[in-house]
PDB file of C-alpha atoms and ligand atoms in Angstrom:
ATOM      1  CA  UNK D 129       0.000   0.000   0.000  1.00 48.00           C
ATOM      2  CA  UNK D 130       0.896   3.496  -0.471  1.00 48.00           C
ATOM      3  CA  UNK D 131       1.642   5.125   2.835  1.00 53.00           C
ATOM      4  CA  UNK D 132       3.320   7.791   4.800  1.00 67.00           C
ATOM      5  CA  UNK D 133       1.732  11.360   3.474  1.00 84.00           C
ATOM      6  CA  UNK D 134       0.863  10.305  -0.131  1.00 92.00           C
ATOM      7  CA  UNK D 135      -2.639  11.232  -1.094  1.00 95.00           C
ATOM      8  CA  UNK D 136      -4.605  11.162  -4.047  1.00 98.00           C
ATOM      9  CA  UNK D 137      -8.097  12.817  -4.909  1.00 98.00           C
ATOM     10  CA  UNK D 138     -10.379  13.294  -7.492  1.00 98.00           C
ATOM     11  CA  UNK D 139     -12.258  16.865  -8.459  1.00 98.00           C
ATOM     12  CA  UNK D 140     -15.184  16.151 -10.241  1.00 98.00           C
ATOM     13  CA  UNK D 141     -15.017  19.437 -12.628  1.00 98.00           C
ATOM     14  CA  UNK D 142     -17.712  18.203 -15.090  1.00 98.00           C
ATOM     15  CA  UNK D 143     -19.858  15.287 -14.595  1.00 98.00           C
ATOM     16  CA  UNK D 144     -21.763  16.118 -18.028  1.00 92.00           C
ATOM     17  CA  UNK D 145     -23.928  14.914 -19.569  1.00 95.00           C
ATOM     18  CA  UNK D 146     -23.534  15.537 -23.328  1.00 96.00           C
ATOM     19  CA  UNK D 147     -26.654  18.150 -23.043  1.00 96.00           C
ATOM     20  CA  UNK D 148     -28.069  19.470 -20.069  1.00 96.00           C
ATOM     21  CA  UNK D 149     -30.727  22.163 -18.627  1.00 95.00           C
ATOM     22  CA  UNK D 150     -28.643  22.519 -15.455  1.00 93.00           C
ATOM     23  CA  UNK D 151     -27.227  25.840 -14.973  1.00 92.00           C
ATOM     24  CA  UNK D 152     -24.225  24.133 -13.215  1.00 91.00           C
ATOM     25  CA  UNK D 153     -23.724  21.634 -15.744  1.00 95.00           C
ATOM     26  CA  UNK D 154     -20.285  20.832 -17.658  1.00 97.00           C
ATOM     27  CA  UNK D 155     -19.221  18.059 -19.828  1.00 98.00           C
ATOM     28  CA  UNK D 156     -17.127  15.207 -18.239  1.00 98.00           C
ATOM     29  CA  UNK D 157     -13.890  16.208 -16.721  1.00 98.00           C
ATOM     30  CA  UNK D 158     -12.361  15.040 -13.600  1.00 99.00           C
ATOM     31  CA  UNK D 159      -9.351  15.570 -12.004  1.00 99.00           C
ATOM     32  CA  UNK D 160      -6.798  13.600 -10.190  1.00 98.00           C
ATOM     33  CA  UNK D 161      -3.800  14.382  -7.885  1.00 98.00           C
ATOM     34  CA  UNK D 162      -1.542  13.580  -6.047  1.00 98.00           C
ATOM     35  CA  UNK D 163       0.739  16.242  -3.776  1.00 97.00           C
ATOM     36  CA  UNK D 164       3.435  15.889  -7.022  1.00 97.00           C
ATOM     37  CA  UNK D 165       1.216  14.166 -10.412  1.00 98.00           C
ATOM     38  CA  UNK D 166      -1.853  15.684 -11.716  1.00 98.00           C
ATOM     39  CA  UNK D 167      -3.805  13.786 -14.506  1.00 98.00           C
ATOM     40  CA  UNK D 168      -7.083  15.021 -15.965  1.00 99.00           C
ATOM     41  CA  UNK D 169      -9.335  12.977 -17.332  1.00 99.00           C
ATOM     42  CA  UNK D 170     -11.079  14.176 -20.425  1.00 99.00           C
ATOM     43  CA  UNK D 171     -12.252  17.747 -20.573  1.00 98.00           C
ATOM     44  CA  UNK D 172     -15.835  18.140 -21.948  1.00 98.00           C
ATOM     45  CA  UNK D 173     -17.816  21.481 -22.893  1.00 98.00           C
ATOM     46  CA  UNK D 174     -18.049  23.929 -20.608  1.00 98.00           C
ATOM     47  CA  UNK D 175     -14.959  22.609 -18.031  1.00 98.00           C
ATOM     48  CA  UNK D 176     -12.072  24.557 -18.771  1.00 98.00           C
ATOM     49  CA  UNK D 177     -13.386  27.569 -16.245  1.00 98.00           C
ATOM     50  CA  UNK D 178     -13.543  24.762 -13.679  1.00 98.00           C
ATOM     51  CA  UNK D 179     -10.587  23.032 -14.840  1.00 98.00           C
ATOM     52  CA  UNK D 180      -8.779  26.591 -14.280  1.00 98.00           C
ATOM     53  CA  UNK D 181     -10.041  27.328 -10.776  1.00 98.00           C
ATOM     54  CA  UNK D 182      -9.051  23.535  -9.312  1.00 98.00           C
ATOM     55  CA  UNK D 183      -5.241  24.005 -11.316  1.00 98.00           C
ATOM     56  CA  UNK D 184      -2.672  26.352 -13.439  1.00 98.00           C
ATOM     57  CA  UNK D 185      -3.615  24.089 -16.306  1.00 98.00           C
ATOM     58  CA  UNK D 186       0.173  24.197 -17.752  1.00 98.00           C
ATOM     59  CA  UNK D 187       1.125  22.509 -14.595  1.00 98.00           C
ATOM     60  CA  UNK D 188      -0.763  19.406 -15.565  1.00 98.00           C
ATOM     61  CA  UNK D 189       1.467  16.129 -16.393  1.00 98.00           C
ATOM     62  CA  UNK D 190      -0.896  14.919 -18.608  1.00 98.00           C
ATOM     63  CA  UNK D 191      -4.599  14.924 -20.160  1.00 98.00           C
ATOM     64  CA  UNK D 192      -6.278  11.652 -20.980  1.00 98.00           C
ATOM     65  CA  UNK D 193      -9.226  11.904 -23.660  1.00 98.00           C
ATOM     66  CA  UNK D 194     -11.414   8.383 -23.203  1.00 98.00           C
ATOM     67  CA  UNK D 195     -13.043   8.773 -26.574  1.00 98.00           C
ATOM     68  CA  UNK D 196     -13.692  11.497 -29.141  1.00 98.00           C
ATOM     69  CA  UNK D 197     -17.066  13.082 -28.594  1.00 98.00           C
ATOM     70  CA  UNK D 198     -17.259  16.584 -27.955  1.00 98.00           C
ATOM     71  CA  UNK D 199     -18.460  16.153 -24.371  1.00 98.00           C
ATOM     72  CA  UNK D 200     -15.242  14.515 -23.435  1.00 98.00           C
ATOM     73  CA  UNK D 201     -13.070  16.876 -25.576  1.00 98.00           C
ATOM     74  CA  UNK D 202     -14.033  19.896 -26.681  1.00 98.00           C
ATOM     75  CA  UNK D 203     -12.572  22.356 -23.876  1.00 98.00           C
ATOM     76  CA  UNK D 204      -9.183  21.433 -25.074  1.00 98.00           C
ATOM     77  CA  UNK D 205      -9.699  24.593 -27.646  1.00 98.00           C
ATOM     78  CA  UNK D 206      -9.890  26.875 -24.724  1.00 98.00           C
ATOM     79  CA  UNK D 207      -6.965  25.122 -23.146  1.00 98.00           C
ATOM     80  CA  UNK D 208      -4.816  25.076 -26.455  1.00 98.00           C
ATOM     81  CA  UNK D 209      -5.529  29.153 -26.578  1.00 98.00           C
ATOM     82  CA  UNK D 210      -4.614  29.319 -22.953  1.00 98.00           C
ATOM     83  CA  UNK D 211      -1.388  27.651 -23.372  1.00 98.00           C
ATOM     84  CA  UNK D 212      -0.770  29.738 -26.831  1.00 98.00           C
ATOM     85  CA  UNK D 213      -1.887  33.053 -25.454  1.00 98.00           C
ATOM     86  CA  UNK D 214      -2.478  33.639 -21.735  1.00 98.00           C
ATOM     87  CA  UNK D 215       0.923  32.767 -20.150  1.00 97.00           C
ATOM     88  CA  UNK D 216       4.644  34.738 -20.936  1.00 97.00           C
ATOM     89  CA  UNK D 217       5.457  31.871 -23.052  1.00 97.00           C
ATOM     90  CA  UNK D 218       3.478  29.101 -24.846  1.00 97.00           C
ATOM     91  CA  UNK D 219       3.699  25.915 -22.735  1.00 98.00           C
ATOM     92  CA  UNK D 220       2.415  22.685 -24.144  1.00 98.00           C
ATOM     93  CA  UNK D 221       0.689  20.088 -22.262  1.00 98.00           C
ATOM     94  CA  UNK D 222       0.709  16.162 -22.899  1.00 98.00           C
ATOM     95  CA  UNK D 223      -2.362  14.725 -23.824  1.00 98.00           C
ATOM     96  CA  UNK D 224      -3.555  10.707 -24.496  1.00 98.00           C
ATOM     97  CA  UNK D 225      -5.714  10.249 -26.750  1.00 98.00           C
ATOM     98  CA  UNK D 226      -7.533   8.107 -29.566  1.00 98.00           C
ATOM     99  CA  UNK D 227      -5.889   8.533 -33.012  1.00 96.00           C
ATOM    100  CA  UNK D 228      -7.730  11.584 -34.838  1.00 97.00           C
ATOM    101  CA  UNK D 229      -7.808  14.216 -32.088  1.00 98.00           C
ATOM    102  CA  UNK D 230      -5.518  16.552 -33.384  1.00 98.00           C
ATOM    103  CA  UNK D 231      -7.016  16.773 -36.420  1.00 97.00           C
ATOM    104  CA  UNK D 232     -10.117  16.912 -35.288  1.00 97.00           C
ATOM    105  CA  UNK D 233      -9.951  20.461 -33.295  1.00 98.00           C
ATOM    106  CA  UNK D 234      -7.247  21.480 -36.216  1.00 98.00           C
ATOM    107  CA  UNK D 235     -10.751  21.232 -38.861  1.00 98.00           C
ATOM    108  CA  UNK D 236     -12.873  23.542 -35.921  1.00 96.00           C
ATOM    109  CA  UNK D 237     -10.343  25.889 -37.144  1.00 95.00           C
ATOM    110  CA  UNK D 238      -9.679  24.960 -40.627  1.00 98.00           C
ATOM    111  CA  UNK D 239      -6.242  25.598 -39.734  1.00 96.00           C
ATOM    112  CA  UNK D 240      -3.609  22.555 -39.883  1.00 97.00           C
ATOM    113  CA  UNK D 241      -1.067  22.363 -36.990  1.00 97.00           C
ATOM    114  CA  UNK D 242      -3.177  24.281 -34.692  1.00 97.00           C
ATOM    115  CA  UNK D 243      -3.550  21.725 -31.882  1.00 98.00           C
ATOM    116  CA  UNK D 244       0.339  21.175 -32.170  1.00 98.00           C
ATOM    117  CA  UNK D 245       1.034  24.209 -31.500  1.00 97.00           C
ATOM    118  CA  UNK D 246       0.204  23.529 -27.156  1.00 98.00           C
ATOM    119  CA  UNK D 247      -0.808  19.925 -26.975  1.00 98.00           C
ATOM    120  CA  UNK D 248       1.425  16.973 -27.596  1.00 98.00           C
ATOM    121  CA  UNK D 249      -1.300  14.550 -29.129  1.00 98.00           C
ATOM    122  CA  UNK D 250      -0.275  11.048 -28.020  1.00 97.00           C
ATOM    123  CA  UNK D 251      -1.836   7.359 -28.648  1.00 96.00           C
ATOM    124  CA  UNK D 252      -2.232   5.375 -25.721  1.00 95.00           C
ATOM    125  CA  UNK D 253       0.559   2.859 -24.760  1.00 88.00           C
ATOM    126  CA  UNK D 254      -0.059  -0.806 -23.934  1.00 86.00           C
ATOM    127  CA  UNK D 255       0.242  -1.643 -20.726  1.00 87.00           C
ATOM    128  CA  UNK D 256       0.723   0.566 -17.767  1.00 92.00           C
ATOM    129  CA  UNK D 257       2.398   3.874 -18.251  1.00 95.00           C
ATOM    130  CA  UNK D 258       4.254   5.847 -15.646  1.00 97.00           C
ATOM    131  CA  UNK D 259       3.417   9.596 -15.061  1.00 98.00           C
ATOM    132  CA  UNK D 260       4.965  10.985 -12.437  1.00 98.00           C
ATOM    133  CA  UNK D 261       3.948   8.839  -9.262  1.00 97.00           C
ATOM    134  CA  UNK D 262       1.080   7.307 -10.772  1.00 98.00           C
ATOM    135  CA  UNK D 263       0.618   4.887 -12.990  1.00 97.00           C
ATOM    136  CA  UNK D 264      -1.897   5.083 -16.338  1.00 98.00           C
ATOM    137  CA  UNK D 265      -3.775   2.116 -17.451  1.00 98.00           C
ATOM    138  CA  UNK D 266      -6.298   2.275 -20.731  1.00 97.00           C
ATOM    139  CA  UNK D 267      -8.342  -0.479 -21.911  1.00 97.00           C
ATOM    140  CA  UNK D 268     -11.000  -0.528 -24.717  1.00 97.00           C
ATOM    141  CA  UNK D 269     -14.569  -0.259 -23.914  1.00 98.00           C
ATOM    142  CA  UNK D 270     -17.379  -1.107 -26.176  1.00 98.00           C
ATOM    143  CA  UNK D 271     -18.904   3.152 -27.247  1.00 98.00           C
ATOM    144  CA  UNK D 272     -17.316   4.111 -30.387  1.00 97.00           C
ATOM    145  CA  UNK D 273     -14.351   2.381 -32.493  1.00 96.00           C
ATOM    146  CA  UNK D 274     -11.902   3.527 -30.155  1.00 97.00           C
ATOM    147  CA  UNK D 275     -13.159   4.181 -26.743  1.00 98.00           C
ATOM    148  CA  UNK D 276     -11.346   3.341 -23.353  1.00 98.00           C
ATOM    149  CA  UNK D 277     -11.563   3.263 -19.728  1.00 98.00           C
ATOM    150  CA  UNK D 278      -8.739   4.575 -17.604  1.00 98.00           C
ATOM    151  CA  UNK D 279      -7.739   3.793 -14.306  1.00 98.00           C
ATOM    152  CA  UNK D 280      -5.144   6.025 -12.580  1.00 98.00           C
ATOM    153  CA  UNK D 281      -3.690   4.700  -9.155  1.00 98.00           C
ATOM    154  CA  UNK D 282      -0.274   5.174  -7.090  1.00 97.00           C
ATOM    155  CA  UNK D 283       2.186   2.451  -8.068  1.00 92.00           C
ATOM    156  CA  UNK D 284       1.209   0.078  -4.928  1.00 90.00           C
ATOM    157  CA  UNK D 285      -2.564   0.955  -4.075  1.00 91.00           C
ATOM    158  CA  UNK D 286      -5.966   1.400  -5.253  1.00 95.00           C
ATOM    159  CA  UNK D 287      -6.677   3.873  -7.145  1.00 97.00           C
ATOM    160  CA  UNK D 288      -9.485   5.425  -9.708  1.00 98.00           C
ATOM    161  CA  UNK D 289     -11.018   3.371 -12.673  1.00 98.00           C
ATOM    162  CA  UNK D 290     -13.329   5.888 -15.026  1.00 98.00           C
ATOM    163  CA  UNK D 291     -14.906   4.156 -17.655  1.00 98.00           C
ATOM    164  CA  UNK D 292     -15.239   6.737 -19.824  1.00 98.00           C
ATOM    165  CA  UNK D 293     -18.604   6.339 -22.145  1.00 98.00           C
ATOM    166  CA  UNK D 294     -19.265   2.388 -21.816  1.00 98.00           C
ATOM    167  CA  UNK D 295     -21.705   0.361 -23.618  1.00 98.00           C
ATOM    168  CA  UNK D 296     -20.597  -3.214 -21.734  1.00 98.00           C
ATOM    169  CA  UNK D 297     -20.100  -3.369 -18.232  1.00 98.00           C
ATOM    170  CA  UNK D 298     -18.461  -6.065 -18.476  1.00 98.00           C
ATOM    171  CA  UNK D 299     -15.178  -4.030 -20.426  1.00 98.00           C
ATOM    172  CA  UNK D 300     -14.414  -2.139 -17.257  1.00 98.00           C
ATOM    173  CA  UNK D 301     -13.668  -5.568 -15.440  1.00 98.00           C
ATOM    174  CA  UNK D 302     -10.069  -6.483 -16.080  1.00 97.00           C
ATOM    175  CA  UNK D 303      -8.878  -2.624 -14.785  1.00 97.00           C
ATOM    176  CA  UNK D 304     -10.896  -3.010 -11.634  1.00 98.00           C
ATOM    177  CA  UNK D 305      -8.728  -3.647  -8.552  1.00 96.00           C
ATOM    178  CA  UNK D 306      -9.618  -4.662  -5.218  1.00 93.00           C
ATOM    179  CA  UNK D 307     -10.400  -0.990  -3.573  1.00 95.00           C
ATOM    180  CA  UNK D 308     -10.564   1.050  -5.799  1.00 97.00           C
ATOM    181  CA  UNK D 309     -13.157   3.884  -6.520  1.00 98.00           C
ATOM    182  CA  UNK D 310     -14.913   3.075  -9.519  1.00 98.00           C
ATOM    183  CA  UNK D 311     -16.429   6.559 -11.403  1.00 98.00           C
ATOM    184  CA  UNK D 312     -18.734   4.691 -13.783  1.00 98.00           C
ATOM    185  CA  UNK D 313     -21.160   6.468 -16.631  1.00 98.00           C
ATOM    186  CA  UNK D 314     -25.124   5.934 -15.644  1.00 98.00           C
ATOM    187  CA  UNK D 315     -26.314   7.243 -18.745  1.00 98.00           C
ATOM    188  CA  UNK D 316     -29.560   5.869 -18.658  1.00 98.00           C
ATOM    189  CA  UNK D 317     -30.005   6.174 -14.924  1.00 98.00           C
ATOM    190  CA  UNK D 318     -32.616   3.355 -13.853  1.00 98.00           C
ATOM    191  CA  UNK D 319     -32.564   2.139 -17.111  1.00 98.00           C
ATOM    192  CA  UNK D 320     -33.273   0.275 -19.444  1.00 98.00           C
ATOM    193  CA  UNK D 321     -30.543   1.856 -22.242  1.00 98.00           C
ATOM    194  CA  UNK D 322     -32.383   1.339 -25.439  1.00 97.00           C
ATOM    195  CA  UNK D 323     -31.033  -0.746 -28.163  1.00 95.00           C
ATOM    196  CA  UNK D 324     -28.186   0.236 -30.165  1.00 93.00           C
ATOM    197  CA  UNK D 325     -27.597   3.038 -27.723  1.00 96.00           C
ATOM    198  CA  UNK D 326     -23.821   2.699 -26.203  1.00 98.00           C
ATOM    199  CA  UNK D 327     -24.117   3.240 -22.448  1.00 98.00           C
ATOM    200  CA  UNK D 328     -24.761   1.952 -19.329  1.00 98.00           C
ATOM    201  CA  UNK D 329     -27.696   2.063 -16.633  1.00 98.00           C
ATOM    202  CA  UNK D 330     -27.751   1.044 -13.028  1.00 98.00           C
ATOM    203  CA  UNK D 331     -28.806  -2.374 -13.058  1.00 98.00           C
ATOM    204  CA  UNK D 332     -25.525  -3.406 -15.249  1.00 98.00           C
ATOM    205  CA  UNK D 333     -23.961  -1.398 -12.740  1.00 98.00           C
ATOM    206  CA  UNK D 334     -24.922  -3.734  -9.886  1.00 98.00           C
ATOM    207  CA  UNK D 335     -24.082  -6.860 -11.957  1.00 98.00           C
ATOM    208  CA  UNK D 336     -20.442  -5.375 -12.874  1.00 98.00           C
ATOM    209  CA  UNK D 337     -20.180  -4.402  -8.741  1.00 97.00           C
ATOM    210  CA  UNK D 338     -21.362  -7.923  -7.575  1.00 95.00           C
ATOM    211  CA  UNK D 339     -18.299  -9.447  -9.239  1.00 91.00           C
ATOM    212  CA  UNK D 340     -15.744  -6.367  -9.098  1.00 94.00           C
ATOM    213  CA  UNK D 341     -15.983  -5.457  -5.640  1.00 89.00           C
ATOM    214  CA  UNK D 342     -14.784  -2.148  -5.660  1.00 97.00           C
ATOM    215  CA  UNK D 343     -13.969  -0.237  -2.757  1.00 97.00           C
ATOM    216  CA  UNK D 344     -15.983   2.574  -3.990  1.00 98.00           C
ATOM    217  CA  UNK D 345     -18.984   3.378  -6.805  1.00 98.00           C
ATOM    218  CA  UNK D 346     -19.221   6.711  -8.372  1.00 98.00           C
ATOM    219  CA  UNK D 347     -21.958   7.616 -10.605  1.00 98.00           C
ATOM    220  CA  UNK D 348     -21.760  10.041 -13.242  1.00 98.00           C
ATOM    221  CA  UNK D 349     -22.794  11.497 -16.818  1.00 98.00           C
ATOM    222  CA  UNK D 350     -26.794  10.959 -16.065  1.00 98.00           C
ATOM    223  CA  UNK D 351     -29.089  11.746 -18.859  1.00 98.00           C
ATOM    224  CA  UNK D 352     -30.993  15.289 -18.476  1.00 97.00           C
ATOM    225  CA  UNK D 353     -34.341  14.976 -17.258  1.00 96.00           C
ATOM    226  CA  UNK D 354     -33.451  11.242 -15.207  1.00 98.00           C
ATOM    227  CA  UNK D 355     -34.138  10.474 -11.824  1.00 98.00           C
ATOM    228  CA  UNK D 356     -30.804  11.474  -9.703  1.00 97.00           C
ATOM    229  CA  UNK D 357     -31.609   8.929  -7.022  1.00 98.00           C
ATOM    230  CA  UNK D 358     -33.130   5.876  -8.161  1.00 98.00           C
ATOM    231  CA  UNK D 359     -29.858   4.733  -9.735  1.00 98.00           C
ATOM    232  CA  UNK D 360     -27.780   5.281  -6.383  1.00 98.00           C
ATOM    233  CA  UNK D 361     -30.581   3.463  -4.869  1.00 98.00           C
ATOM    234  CA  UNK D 362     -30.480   0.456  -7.114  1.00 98.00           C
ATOM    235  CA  UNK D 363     -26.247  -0.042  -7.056  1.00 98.00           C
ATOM    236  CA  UNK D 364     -26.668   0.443  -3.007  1.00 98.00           C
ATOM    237  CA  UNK D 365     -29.557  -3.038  -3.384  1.00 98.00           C
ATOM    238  CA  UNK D 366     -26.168  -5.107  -4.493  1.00 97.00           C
ATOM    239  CA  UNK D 367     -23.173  -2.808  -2.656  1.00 97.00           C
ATOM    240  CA  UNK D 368     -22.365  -2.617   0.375  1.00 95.00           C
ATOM    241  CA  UNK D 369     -19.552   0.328   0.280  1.00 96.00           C
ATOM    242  CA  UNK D 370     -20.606   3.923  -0.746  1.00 97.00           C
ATOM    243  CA  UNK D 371     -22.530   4.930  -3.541  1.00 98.00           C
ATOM    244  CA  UNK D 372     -23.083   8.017  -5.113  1.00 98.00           C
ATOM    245  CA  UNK D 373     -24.180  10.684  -8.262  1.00 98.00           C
ATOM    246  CA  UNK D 374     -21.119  12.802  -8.245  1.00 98.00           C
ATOM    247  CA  UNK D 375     -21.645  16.930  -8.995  1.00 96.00           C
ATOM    248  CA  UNK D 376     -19.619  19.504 -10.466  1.00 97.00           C
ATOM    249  CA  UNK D 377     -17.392  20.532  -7.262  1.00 97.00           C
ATOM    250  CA  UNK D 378     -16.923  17.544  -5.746  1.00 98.00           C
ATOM    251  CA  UNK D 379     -13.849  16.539  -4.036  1.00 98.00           C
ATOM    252  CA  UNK D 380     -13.401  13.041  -3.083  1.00 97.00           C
ATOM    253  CA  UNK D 381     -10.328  11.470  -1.140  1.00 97.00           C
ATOM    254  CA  UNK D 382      -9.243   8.239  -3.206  1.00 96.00           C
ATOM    255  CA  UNK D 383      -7.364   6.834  -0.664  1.00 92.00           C
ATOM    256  CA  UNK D 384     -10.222   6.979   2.168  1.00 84.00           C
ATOM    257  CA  UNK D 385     -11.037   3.284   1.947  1.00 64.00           C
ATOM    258  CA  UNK D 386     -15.076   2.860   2.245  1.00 52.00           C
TER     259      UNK D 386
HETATM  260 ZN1  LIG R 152     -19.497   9.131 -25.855  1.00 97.65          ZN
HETATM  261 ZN1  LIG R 153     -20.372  11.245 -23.075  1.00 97.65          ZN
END
């Protein structure tokens, strides 16, 4: 286990989801840190202001993009200007990613070379990488072609597993550790996800728990207009550890076991 004074939370800066009539509402982005790493995980519309007030974003070690819809991405434009315009000199920032990002926000501005210029577009490496003091783990989840979940832990102890946008519970398995705080997508809250649609609700939640055992369940990315508490009430029917709907502001200590 990681001891002595290491810590590591998680800011929930945007819990989205991809469209929302709450006034607080921002597309996913969540933060983790230790006292020396910090690694954000994807940065969705309307989360750079948030992303700003939780961390000088040039001091990041890295972003990690799960998949490439805008509500996971698109506030890297204001963080590319940022790191082009607002600071003494440019800085660049290191950001994982599926193939096709860069030129992706380089079309938004018809303008070839423009993410370049501040983020260092990256695939994702096999296997575990080191940033920092933490380690990086991706695997593929079943959304789009090339959609992953990412856990981010110290090298020795549990850590965080997000699973991104997720249409198969079962895909999140193999990164799940004993412990560690699982930040899962509820799309379709109590369910049932209709067919063809790529996410998860809360009864494949409480299946994936029931063999996963996490120490921890963190719901997130709820569909506008959904009941907020049915599916924290239906994951806590199979769970015994804590459950809940994260919010834009939360702060959560990842190494507070149960
Ligand atoms: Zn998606
Ligand atoms: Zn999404």
């Amino acid at each position: 286990m990681a001891g002595g004074d290491f810590s590591l939370e998680l800011v929930v800066l945007g819990a989205g989801p991809a469209w929302s009539d709450r006034r607080d509402a921002a597309g996913a982005a969540y933060l983790v840190q230790s006292k020396q790493t910090a690694i954000l995980l994807d940065l969705g519309q309307g989360s750079f202001p948030r992303l700003i007030a939780a961390i000088e974003p040039s001091t990041l070690d890295a972003v990690v993009i799960s998949h490439l819809h805008p509500d996971h991405f698109i506030d890297l434009v204001p963080l590319r200007h940022y790191l082009a315009y607002q600071l003494d000199e440019p800085r660049h920032v290191r950001v994982i990613a599926p193939a096709g990002l860069e030129s992706r926000i380089d079309a938004l501005h018809d303008r070839p070379g423009f993410t370049a210029e501040t983020l260092d577009c990256e695939p994702f490496a096999s296997g575990q990488a080191t940033i920092g003091d933490l380690t990086v783990e991706a695997r593929r989840v079943r959304h789009t072609a090339d959609s992953h979940a990412i856990r981010v832990a110290p090298l020795d102890g549990p850590g965080l597993v997000y699973s991104g946008d997720c249409g198969r519970a079962a895909d999140l398995l193999p990164l799940i550790r004993p412990g560690d705080t699982l930040l899962v997508e509820v799309s379709f809250g109590a369910g049932p996800v209709p067919s063809g649609s790529e996410h998860l609700d809360a009864p494949a939640i409480s299946e994936l728990v029931r063999s996963a055992r996490p120490g921890r369940v963190l719901l997130t990315h709820l569909q506008m207009g959904l009941d907020r508490a049915a599916p924290v009430q239906i994951v806590r029917e199979v769970f015994d550890g804590p459950v809940a709907l994260v919010e834009p502001g939360d702060i959560i200590d990842l190494m507070e076991q149960g």
